[in-house]
GROMACS .gro file of C-alpha atoms in nm:
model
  197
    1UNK     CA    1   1.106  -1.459   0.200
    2UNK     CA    2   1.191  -1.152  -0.035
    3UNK     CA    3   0.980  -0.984  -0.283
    4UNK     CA    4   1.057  -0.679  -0.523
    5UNK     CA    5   0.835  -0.592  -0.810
    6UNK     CA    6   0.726  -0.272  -0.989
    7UNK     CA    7   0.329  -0.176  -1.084
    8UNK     CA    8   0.277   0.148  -1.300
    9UNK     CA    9  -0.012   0.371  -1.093
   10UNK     CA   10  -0.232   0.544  -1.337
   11UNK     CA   11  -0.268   0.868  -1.121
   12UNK     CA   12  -0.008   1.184  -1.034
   13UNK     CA   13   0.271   1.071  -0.762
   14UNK     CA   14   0.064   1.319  -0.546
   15UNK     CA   15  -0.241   1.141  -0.594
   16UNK     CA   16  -0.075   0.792  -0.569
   17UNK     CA   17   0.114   0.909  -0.213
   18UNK     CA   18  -0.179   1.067  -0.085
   19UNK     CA   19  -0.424   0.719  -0.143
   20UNK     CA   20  -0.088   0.505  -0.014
   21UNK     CA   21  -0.140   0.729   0.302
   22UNK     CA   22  -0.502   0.705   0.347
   23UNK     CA   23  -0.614   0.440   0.590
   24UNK     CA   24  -1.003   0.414   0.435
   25UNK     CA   25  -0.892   0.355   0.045
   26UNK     CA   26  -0.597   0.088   0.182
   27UNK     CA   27  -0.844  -0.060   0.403
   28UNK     CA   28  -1.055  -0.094   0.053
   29UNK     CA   29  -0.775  -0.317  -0.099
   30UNK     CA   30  -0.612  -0.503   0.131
   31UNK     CA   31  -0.781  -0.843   0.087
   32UNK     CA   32  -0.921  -0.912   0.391
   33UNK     CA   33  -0.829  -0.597   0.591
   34UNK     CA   34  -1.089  -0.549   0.823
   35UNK     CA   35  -0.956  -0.240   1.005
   36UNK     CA   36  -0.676   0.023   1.004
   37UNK     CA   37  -0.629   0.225   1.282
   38UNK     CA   38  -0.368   0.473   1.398
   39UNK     CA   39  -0.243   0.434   1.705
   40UNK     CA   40   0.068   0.686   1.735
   41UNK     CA   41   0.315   0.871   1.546
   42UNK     CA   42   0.372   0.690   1.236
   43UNK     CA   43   0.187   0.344   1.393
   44UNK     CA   44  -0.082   0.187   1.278
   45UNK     CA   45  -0.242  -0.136   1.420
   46UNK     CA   46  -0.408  -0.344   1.134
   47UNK     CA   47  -0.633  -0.646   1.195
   48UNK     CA   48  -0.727  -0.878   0.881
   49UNK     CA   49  -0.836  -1.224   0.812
   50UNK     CA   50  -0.604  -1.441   0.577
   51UNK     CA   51  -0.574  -1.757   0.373
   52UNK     CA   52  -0.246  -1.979   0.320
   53UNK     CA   53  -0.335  -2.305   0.171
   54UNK     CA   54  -0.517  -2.473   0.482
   55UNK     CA   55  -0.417  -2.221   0.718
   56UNK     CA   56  -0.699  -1.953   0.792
   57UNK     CA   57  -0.676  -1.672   1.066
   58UNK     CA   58  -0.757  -1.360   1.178
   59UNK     CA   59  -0.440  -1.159   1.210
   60UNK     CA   60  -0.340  -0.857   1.430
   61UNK     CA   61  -0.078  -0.655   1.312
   62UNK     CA   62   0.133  -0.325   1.367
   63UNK     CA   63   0.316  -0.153   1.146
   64UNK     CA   64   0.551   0.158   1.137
   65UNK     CA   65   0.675   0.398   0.938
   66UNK     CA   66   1.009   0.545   0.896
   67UNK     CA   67   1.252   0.727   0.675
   68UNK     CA   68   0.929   0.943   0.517
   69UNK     CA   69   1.036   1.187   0.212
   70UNK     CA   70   0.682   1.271   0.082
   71UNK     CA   71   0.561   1.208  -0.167
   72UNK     CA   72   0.896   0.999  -0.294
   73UNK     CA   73   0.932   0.699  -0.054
   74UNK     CA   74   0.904   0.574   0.269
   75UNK     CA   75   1.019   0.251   0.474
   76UNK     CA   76   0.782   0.028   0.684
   77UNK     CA   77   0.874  -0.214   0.991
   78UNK     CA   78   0.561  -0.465   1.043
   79UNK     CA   79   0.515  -0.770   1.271
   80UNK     CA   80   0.177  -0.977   1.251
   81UNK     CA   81   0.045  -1.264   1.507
   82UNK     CA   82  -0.224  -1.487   1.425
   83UNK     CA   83  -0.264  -1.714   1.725
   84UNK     CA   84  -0.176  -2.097   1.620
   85UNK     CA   85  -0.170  -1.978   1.253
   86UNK     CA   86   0.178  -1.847   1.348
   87UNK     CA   87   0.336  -1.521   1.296
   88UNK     CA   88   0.531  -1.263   1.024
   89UNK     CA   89   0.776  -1.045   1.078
   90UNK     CA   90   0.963  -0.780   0.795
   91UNK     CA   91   1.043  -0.487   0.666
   92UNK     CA   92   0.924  -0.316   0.336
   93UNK     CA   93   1.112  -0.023   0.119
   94UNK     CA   94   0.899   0.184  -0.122
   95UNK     CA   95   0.941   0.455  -0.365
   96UNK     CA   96   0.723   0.617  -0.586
   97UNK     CA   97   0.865   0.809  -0.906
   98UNK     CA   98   0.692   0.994  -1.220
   99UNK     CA   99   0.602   0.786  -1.534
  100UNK     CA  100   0.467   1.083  -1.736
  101UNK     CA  101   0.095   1.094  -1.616
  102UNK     CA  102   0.109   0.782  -1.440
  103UNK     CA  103   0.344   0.652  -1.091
  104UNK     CA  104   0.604   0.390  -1.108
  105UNK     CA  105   0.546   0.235  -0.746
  106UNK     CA  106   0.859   0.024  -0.669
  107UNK     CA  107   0.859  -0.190  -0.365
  108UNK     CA  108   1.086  -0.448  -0.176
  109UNK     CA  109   0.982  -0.661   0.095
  110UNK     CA  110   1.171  -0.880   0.341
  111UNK     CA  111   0.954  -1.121   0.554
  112UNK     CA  112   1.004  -1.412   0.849
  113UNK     CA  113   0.737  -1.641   0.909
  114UNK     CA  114   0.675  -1.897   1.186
  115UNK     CA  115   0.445  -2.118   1.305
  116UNK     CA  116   0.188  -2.291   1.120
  117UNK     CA  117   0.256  -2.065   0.796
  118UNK     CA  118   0.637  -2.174   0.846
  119UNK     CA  119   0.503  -2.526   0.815
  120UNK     CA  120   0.333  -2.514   0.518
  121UNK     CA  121   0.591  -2.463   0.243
  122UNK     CA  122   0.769  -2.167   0.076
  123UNK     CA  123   0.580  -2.244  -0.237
  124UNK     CA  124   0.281  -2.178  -0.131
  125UNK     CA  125   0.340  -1.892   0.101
  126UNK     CA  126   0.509  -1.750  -0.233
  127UNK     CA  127   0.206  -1.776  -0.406
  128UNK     CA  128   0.011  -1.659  -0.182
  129UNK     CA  129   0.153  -1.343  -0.121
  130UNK     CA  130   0.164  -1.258  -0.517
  131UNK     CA  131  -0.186  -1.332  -0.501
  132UNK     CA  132  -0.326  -1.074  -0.272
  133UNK     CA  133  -0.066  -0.829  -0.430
  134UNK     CA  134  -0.211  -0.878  -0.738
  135UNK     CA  135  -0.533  -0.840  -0.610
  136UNK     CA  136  -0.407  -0.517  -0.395
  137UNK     CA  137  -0.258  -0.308  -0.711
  138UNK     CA  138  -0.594  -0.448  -0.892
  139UNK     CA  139  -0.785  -0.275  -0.638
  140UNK     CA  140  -0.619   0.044  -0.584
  141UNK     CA  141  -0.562   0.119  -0.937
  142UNK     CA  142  -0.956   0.105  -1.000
  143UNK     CA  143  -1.005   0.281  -0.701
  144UNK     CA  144  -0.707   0.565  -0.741
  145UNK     CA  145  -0.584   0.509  -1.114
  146UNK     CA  146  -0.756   0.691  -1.440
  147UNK     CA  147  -0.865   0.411  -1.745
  148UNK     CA  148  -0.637   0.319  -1.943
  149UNK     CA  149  -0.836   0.495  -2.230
  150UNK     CA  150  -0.884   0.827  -2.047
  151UNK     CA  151  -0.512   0.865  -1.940
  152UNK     CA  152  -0.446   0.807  -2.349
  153UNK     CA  153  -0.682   1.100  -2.398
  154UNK     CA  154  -0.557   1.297  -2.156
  155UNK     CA  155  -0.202   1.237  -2.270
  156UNK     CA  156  -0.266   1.348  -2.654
  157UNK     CA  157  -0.481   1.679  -2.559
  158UNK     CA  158  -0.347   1.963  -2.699
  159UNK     CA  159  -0.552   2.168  -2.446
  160UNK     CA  160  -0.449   2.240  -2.144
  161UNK     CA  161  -0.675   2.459  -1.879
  162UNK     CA  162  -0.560   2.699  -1.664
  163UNK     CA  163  -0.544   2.504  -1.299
  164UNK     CA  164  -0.812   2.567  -1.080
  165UNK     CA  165  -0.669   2.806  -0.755
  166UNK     CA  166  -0.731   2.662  -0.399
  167UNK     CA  167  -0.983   2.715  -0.189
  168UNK     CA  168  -0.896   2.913   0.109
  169UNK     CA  169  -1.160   2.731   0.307
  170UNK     CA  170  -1.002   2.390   0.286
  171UNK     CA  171  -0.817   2.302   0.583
  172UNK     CA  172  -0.422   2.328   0.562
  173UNK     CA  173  -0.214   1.950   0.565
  174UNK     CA  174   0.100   1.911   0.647
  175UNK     CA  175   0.328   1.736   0.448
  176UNK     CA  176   0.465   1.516   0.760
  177UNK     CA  177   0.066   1.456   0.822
  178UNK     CA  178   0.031   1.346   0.451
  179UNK     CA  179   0.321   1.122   0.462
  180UNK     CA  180   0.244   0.995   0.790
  181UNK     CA  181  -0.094   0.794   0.577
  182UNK     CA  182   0.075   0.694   0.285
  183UNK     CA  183   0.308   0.543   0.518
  184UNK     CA  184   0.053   0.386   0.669
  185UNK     CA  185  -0.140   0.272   0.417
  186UNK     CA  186   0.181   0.097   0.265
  187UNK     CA  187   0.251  -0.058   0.579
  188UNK     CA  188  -0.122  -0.208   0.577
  189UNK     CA  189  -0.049  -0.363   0.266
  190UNK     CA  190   0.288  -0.506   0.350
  191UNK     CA  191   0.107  -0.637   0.669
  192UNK     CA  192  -0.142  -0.780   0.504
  193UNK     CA  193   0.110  -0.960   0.226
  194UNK     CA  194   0.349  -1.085   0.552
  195UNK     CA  195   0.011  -1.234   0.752
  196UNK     CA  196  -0.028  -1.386   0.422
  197UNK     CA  197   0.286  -1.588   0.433
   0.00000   0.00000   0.00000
């Protein structure tokens, strides 16, 4: 199975990369992610409950991350089992770019099913997976994204405040550290769209 698409992020790329890296908010919209953990450089271990058609399992999952250039894009390896449900197995490619206020997240996704999943029909699998998509970039742009209406606002101010200077007290992140979660956080989500299938 492939899948490419394109969703507009209403948020900064900074803000978008640093929610695609945080294990809590992807844990939020992943359909049926019950946990994220991290469980070595760049690995995460994901364990979520799906729906294909008849098909319903729990799913344990681990995904990686690899070729990282924060806050642009980032690759991620992923392999699921789900007992007698059967298995997925793929690779996802992600980048994010600047569409003036807002993200362009771009993503492609290659994915191998088997067992059970395998069994019940491309179709299906298909539409499953645009399903909890959907309902991922629903999620994450209510969680992450501005309204429509206030990015609009925001967009035609004339008025723009001086920014605000840092805190000194606020701990220092490293960029590999912020990558490292927004890698992971993708990889959750391509997990969870594989374990789909």
């Amino acid at each position: 199975m492939e899948m490419t698409g394109e969703q507009l992020i209403r948020a900064t790329q900074a803000d978008t990369w640093a929610a695609l890296n945080d294990p809590a908010i992807l844990k939020q919209c992943v359909p049926g992610c019950e946990s994220i953990e991290l469980t070595g450089d760049n690995e995460y271990a994901v364990l979520m409950t799906a729906r294909v058609g008849p098909v319903s399992a729990k799913f344990k999952g681990r995904m990686t991350l690899s070729s990282i250039v924060a806050p642009n894009s980032y690759s991620i390896a992923f392999e699921g089992q789900g007992g007698v449900a059967g298995f997925a197995k793929g690779s996802a490619d992600v980048s994010l770019s600047a569409a003036g206020h807002d993200t362009r997240l771009a993503y492609k996704v290659k994915a191998n099913v088997g067992g059970k999943l395998a069994q019940i029909g491309s179709r299906l699998v298909d539409a499953a997976a645009n399903k909890v998509a959907n309902e991922f970039f629903a999620a994450f742009n209510e969680k992450v994204g501005k309204p429509a209406h206030a990015a609009a606002e925001e967009h035609h101010d004339a008025h723009h405040p001086e920014p605000v200077p840092r805190d000194p007290d606020l701990p220092q992140v490293s960029d590999a550290s912020l990558a490292f979660f927004a890698a992971g956080a993708l990889v959750v989500f391509v997990v969870s769209l594989l374990t789909m299938l």
